[in-house]
Amino acid sequence: MKIAIIDYGMGNIHSLKAAIKEVNPEIDIILTNEHKSLNRVDALFLPGVGHFGAAVEKLQQYSLIEFLRELVLEKNKPLFGICLGMQLLFDSSDESPNSKGLGLIEGSVTKFKNEPYKVPHIGFNTITVNSRNGDMLNNIDSNDFYFVHSYAAKEIDKLNDNCSYSRCLYNDEFIASVEKKHIWGTQFHPEKSQRSGLGIIKNFINKYVD
Amino acid sequence: MLTRRIIPCLDIKNGRTVKGVNFEGLRDAGDPVELAKRYSEEGADELVFLDITATLEKRKTLKDLVVKIAREINIPFTVGGGIKTIDEIEELLKSGADKVSLNSSIVKNPDLINEGSRNFGAQAIVAAVDAKKTGNSWHVFIKGGTEDTGMDALEWMQEVERRGAGEILLTSMDRDGTKAGFDLDLLEKVNKLVRIPVIASGGAGNIQHCVDAVLKADADAVLAASIFHFREVEIKDLKNEMLKNGIEVRPYLN
């Protein structure tokens, strides 16, 4: 039972680590960006707050872009991206048009329009679950999750049949969570959303970590 | 629908929670980590920790406290109090804080907002503004409310938005500690001028004050300290009352 939180200098790794420990105290959690260690764990978390371009730069600095693509696509390593970490799963972002994301899920990330509500989108908001095929949102207490972001993936129509997702409305409709087989992403912070958030982390761990 | 946030604020001095009236005469309110856990369990949406210790060891103790809080609670929290540099911001965010609150330092060095926002994202940078009515306008005060900068608070809040702050924590110094209600006039004016979330602070004395801040002055979040510390208002009751008034809040679950 071993998981890695990918430590590339862009995420609130302590809160995530604490949340995983709360879900299962037995799990061995490592914080790392070393390829060798990432290879050896059962599953990966990609946290992240901040700027898309800066995050891509950091990932490149540790040669993680191609490495993660290969690990996830060819070796089927489960990966859970949170907030900016979910945005990085997509192809690109308006926030930094010249930086390429991991391209694991089709679509781009764009800025919220500024009306009628204020941006950034900060606080608890309610998600609408679109498809119950996936496992992420099974047995969750409530659909209220903590969001803090100014950009979001909005191309719901680009998600293919392999994807389950939930959506949320804030000035624009956007993808709140996505589950494409072993690739999971949440725009909200499960580690900051109390019991419902811990439930999602638990679902991921129960499914992929033995 | 995005919910309005209820945010208990913990003023920390030498590792303990304290609460003053008009920034003076501090009363002890307990262990911050225990209090934070209690609030998290009772349905608080976020927490704010402001360290008002003025000693050299402060930086280390604040960092240690942040590590402990991140381990114990799973709602977002902001930490503030004397943060002056990008390195200090980075250290606190890396230790587990979600946001930092900047006050006196950004008045002296406004570029810190731009730099912080560029490095860590706007969502991590909260501009704290202590405002006090002076004649027909509000002035920005710094150093824990002891120094009048002469700056116009409404203009300053528009500037912090332009520079990239993600939120404003607006404290009315006239109301802080008085329990006479938020300064609705100030709040309403700010909310017409800026497009980033504004947290109302200073003056919460009862549930109605919090309801008014949202309904009459469009506050995105309400912050209070002593009414929660001394159990004069239960977060659960506050949320129920807000719901009854048609205000969207995250329902109390436990």
XYZ file of C-alpha atoms in Angstrom:
464
model
C 0.000 0.000 0.000
C 1.994 2.884 -1.273
C 1.019 6.087 -2.972
C 2.953 9.120 -4.124
C 1.988 12.759 -4.018
C 3.878 14.325 -6.896
C 5.986 17.057 -5.330
C 6.861 19.618 -7.990
C 6.652 22.710 -5.832
C 3.118 23.761 -6.778
C 0.724 22.149 -4.386
C -0.625 22.089 -0.894
C 0.822 18.655 -0.273
C 0.477 18.668 3.517
C -3.293 18.974 3.536
C -3.617 16.250 0.935
C -1.292 13.980 2.863
C -3.288 14.563 6.054
C -6.539 13.767 4.224
C -5.181 10.503 2.809
C -3.897 9.529 6.260
C -7.339 10.184 7.669
C -8.913 7.908 5.078
C -6.407 5.147 5.720
C -3.659 5.519 8.336
C -1.901 2.367 7.059
C -0.988 3.784 3.674
C 2.595 4.667 2.998
C 2.656 8.136 1.420
C 5.722 9.534 -0.250
C 6.213 13.061 -1.519
C 8.488 12.872 -4.517
C 9.309 13.888 -8.059
C 11.785 11.072 -8.728
C 10.877 8.820 -11.602
C 12.082 5.666 -9.887
C 9.908 6.209 -6.827
C 6.874 7.193 -8.892
C 7.250 3.940 -10.796
C 7.056 1.869 -7.633
C 3.847 3.128 -6.055
C 0.280 1.895 -6.576
C -1.183 5.266 -7.468
C -0.313 8.932 -7.908
C -1.803 12.206 -6.769
C -1.059 15.385 -8.712
C -2.006 18.369 -6.529
C -1.540 21.947 -7.590
C -2.451 25.524 -6.961
C -1.280 28.542 -8.883
C -0.429 29.299 -12.472
C -0.791 26.748 -15.295
C 2.338 27.923 -17.110
C 4.445 27.879 -13.962
C 3.228 24.364 -13.181
C 4.078 23.073 -16.664
C 7.514 24.644 -16.330
C 8.086 22.886 -13.005
C 6.897 19.564 -14.412
C 9.302 19.989 -17.323
C 12.087 20.837 -14.926
C 11.663 17.381 -13.386
C 11.111 15.780 -16.818
C 7.678 14.682 -15.678
C 5.475 15.450 -18.694
C 6.457 12.609 -20.997
C 7.254 10.365 -18.063
C 3.774 10.740 -16.538
C 2.066 10.291 -19.905
C 3.855 7.029 -20.408
C 3.316 5.848 -16.838
C -0.417 6.551 -16.987
C -1.173 5.585 -20.587
C 1.140 2.627 -21.110
C 1.631 1.259 -17.613
C -1.900 2.147 -16.486
C -0.774 3.834 -13.293
C -3.804 5.460 -11.629
C -3.517 9.244 -11.406
C -5.680 11.708 -9.473
C -5.262 15.399 -10.361
C -6.652 18.032 -8.010
C -7.519 21.652 -8.867
C -4.639 22.885 -11.044
C -3.594 19.229 -11.069
C -6.842 18.387 -12.868
C -6.378 21.267 -15.315
C -2.954 19.825 -16.141
C -4.638 16.607 -17.308
C -6.079 18.558 -20.252
C -4.314 19.688 -23.435
C -3.856 23.378 -22.757
C -4.955 26.474 -20.846
C -5.696 30.081 -21.765
C -3.708 31.058 -18.710
C -0.537 30.172 -20.580
C -1.308 29.517 -24.263
C 2.212 28.294 -25.096
C 2.378 25.631 -22.387
C 1.145 22.157 -23.179
C -0.600 20.129 -20.499
C -0.384 16.373 -20.038
C -3.014 15.791 -22.723
C -4.543 12.816 -20.921
C -8.061 14.189 -21.289
C -9.201 16.020 -24.383
C -10.046 19.679 -24.088
C -8.723 23.011 -22.950
C -8.988 25.198 -19.865
C -10.330 28.737 -20.131
C -10.974 31.697 -17.838
C -14.382 32.257 -16.281
C -16.319 35.179 -17.622
C -16.568 37.872 -15.002
C -20.376 38.181 -14.856
C -22.663 37.925 -12.994
C -20.540 36.497 -10.189
C -17.132 37.532 -8.943
C -13.991 35.696 -10.024
C -12.124 33.807 -8.538
C -14.803 31.253 -7.748
C -14.133 30.689 -4.039
C -16.172 28.625 -1.643
C -18.435 25.610 -1.430
C -20.574 24.989 -4.491
C -22.860 22.152 -5.508
C -21.970 19.748 -8.291
C -24.401 17.926 -10.551
C -23.458 14.345 -11.257
C -23.948 13.496 -14.891
C -23.200 9.888 -15.063
C -23.043 7.327 -12.342
C -20.957 4.884 -14.345
C -17.796 5.789 -12.540
C -16.732 5.074 -8.975
C -15.573 8.501 -7.870
C -18.884 9.767 -6.572
C -20.259 6.570 -5.083
C -21.619 6.876 -1.541
C -20.795 10.527 -1.109
C -22.560 12.387 1.722
C -23.285 15.579 -0.111
C -22.565 17.264 -3.424
C -21.029 20.381 -1.864
C -17.335 20.823 -2.522
C -14.754 23.535 -1.978
C -13.600 25.368 -5.093
C -10.983 28.038 -5.521
C -10.066 28.904 -9.119
C -10.380 31.422 -11.943
C -9.971 28.985 -14.848
C -11.892 25.829 -15.657
C -12.321 23.109 -18.280
C -15.637 23.805 -19.963
C -15.656 21.619 -23.070
C -18.056 19.031 -21.736
C -18.956 17.918 -25.263
C -15.343 16.882 -25.883
C -15.388 14.289 -23.097
C -15.729 10.932 -24.783
C -17.805 7.936 -23.796
C -15.053 6.624 -21.538
C -15.529 9.545 -19.182
C -17.872 9.991 -16.252
C -18.106 13.508 -14.965
C -19.889 16.023 -12.827
C -20.505 19.629 -13.711
C -20.982 22.866 -11.868
C -22.358 26.252 -12.851
C -20.547 29.475 -12.017
C -20.914 32.177 -14.652
C -20.162 29.338 -17.092
C -20.899 25.658 -16.883
C -17.700 23.711 -16.295
C -16.366 20.242 -15.548
C -16.234 19.848 -11.761
C -14.843 16.324 -11.824
C -13.876 13.813 -14.457
C -13.112 10.113 -14.362
C -11.616 8.449 -17.391
C -10.877 4.902 -16.316
C -7.873 5.207 -13.997
C -7.420 8.920 -14.654
C -9.347 11.008 -12.121
C -9.546 14.753 -11.712
C -11.432 17.180 -9.511
C -11.507 20.932 -10.005
C -12.603 21.217 -6.374
C -10.429 20.279 -3.418
C -11.556 16.962 -1.916
C -8.946 17.394 0.819
C -10.696 20.632 1.847
C -14.272 19.424 1.536
C -14.630 17.479 4.750
C -16.545 14.193 4.670
C -17.725 14.276 1.072
C -14.196 15.062 -0.057
C -12.666 12.329 2.048
C -15.238 9.969 0.525
C -13.842 10.626 -2.941
C -10.266 10.039 -1.824
C -11.471 6.837 -0.171
C -13.141 5.667 -3.392
C -9.902 6.205 -5.305
C -7.798 4.411 -2.725
C -10.210 1.497 -2.350
C -10.188 0.992 -6.069
C -6.522 1.368 -6.878
C -4.410 0.833 -3.776
C -4.081 -2.624 -2.300
C -25.141 27.982 -6.454
C -22.033 29.251 -4.723
C -22.609 29.385 -0.994
C -21.763 32.275 1.320
C -18.999 31.399 3.705
C -18.906 31.485 7.494
C -15.368 32.088 8.692
C -14.329 32.008 12.340
C -11.181 34.050 12.922
C -8.564 33.109 15.480
C -6.196 35.804 16.711
C -3.068 34.088 17.951
C -0.636 35.436 20.485
C 2.269 33.327 21.743
C 0.538 30.208 20.457
C -2.838 30.876 22.144
C -6.110 32.194 20.736
C -6.947 35.640 22.048
C -9.585 38.172 21.227
C -9.426 41.870 21.886
C -11.915 44.684 21.858
C -10.907 47.409 19.391
C -7.551 45.673 19.019
C -6.747 46.069 22.715
C -7.398 44.345 26.041
C -6.876 40.732 24.986
C -8.851 37.851 26.495
C -7.675 34.251 26.301
C -9.861 31.949 24.201
C -7.868 28.743 24.115
C -5.707 26.388 22.096
C -5.947 27.364 18.413
C -5.666 23.830 17.058
C -8.431 22.540 19.348
C -10.613 25.503 18.507
C -9.946 25.010 14.785
C -10.989 21.361 15.027
C -14.154 22.322 16.835
C -15.098 24.872 14.184
C -14.323 22.482 11.384
C -16.602 19.878 12.947
C -19.326 22.418 13.595
C -19.597 23.408 9.951
C -17.286 26.395 9.467
C -16.459 26.822 5.781
C -12.987 28.279 6.270
C -10.759 29.547 9.035
C -8.500 32.561 9.376
C -5.532 32.650 11.758
C -3.933 36.009 12.495
C -0.734 35.958 14.500
C -0.379 39.113 16.526
C 2.754 38.002 18.394
C 5.523 40.520 18.040
C 8.612 38.511 18.922
C 11.536 37.180 16.985
C 10.476 33.539 17.386
C 7.182 34.334 15.731
C 8.047 33.082 12.272
C 9.001 29.643 13.472
C 6.014 29.252 15.821
C 3.610 30.385 13.088
C 5.045 27.846 10.679
C 4.773 25.073 13.284
C 1.185 26.053 13.984
C 0.314 25.934 10.278
C 1.765 22.422 9.998
C -0.329 21.290 12.977
C -3.524 22.883 11.667
C -3.086 21.345 8.206
C -2.727 17.964 9.860
C -5.858 18.338 11.969
C -8.487 20.025 9.831
C -9.815 19.553 6.317
C -11.317 22.876 5.440
C -9.346 25.724 3.860
C -7.483 28.168 6.041
C -5.748 31.513 5.723
C -2.854 32.655 7.837
C -1.684 36.208 8.415
C 0.183 38.544 10.709
C 3.375 40.368 9.842
C 4.120 38.522 6.601
C 6.532 40.699 4.637
C 8.301 38.753 1.913
C 7.734 36.300 -0.905
C 9.889 33.774 0.969
C 7.655 33.997 4.030
C 4.558 33.540 1.869
C 6.089 30.509 0.212
C 7.107 28.970 3.528
C 3.582 29.256 4.956
C 1.869 27.956 1.808
C 4.296 25.045 1.657
C 3.633 24.287 5.313
C -0.037 23.782 4.511
C -1.824 27.145 4.517
C -4.177 27.681 1.577
C -3.912 31.452 1.562
C -1.953 34.192 3.225
C -3.404 37.428 4.447
C -1.240 40.503 3.846
C -1.861 43.825 5.547
C 0.769 46.385 6.547
C 3.381 44.917 4.217
C 1.373 45.524 1.036
C 0.723 49.128 1.994
C 4.473 49.682 2.209
C 5.286 47.422 -0.734
C 2.256 46.984 -3.013
C 4.332 45.001 -5.518
C 4.224 42.123 -3.035
C 0.621 41.547 -4.181
C 1.629 41.293 -7.841
C 4.595 39.098 -7.059
C 2.633 36.836 -4.716
C -0.226 36.500 -7.157
C 2.115 35.687 -10.037
C 4.023 33.097 -8.028
C 1.254 31.364 -6.120
C -1.967 32.334 -7.892
C -4.457 35.059 -6.990
C -6.441 32.608 -4.867
C -3.569 32.407 -2.359
C -3.299 36.151 -1.795
C -5.781 37.807 0.543
C -5.451 41.568 0.941
C -6.462 42.478 4.482
C -7.627 46.043 4.848
C -8.280 47.703 8.213
C -10.536 50.661 7.502
C -11.674 53.431 9.826
C -14.138 56.190 9.140
C -12.308 59.501 9.012
C -14.515 62.444 8.075
C -16.563 61.435 5.046
C -14.328 58.609 3.907
C -12.528 55.584 5.281
C -8.790 55.548 5.831
C -6.503 52.533 5.696
C -4.856 51.799 9.035
C -1.839 49.568 9.503
C 0.273 47.996 12.263
C -2.671 46.393 13.999
C -4.749 49.516 13.635
C -2.305 51.869 15.315
C -1.191 53.915 12.324
C -3.336 56.001 9.961
C -1.825 55.871 6.481
C -4.108 58.631 5.215
C -4.926 56.430 2.216
C -8.510 56.179 1.014
C -9.711 52.643 1.764
C -12.052 52.372 -1.239
C -9.305 53.433 -3.639
C -6.841 51.079 -1.999
C -9.181 48.107 -2.371
C -9.562 48.806 -6.072
C -5.796 48.917 -6.328
C -5.286 45.572 -4.565
C -7.746 44.044 -7.016
C -5.850 45.497 -10.005
C -2.601 44.162 -8.591
C -3.938 40.641 -8.415
C -5.278 39.953 -4.924
C -7.776 37.086 -4.955
C -9.881 38.320 -2.069
C -10.265 41.216 0.327
C -10.614 40.743 4.066
C -12.193 44.027 5.086
C -12.199 44.892 8.774
C -14.080 47.897 10.035
C -11.989 49.213 12.886
C -14.896 51.291 14.119
C -16.917 48.135 14.623
C -14.269 45.567 15.501
C -14.923 44.102 18.942
C -18.044 46.217 19.487
C -20.658 43.588 18.481
C -22.688 46.459 17.009
C -22.965 44.888 13.541
C -20.844 45.145 10.394
C -20.250 48.490 8.727
C -22.841 47.908 5.995
C -22.283 51.275 4.390
C -18.597 50.522 3.808
C -19.269 46.967 2.662
C -21.918 47.992 0.205
C -19.685 50.655 -1.315
C -16.760 48.264 -1.749
C -18.930 45.576 -3.278
C -20.019 48.008 -5.967
C -16.422 48.844 -6.808
C -14.555 45.529 -6.833
C -15.135 42.204 -8.575
C -13.237 39.928 -6.217
C -14.803 38.352 -3.113
C -15.012 40.497 0.000
C -14.972 38.971 3.481
C -16.827 41.159 5.971
C -15.106 41.524 9.313
C -15.547 43.594 12.440
C -18.697 44.017 14.484
C -20.541 40.694 14.333
C -22.576 40.468 17.517
C -25.473 38.245 16.580
C -26.994 36.181 13.785
C -28.950 39.075 12.299
C -25.764 41.077 11.768
C -24.376 38.270 9.600
C -27.622 37.951 7.649
C -27.624 41.720 7.059
C -24.035 41.685 5.793
C -25.085 39.311 3.024
C -28.581 40.564 2.239
C -28.010 44.291 2.578
C -24.343 44.632 1.625
C -23.700 41.540 -0.509
C -20.778 40.203 1.561
C -19.326 37.009 0.042
C -18.274 35.740 3.432
C -18.710 36.777 7.031
C -15.911 36.566 9.527
C -16.264 36.697 13.287
C -14.270 35.759 16.348
C -15.632 36.171 19.833
C -19.261 35.280 19.102
C -17.967 31.862 18.051
C -15.158 31.494 20.610
C -17.479 32.092 23.527
C -20.383 30.189 21.967
C -22.674 33.179 21.803
C -23.593 32.050 18.295
C -23.464 28.452 17.070
C -22.397 28.075 13.447
C -25.208 25.580 12.914
C -27.836 28.083 14.091
C -26.305 30.823 11.981
C -26.434 28.644 8.882
C -30.020 27.587 9.527
C -31.064 31.192 9.950
C -29.277 32.189 6.754
C -31.060 29.413 4.869
C -34.387 30.650 6.222
C -33.530 34.074 4.848
C -32.929 32.657 1.411
C -29.126 32.805 1.642
C -27.324 29.838 0.095
C -24.969 28.194 2.583
C -23.344 24.809 2.746
C -25.756 22.755 4.844
C -24.610 21.621 8.244
C -24.036 17.876 7.956
C -23.107 16.164 11.196
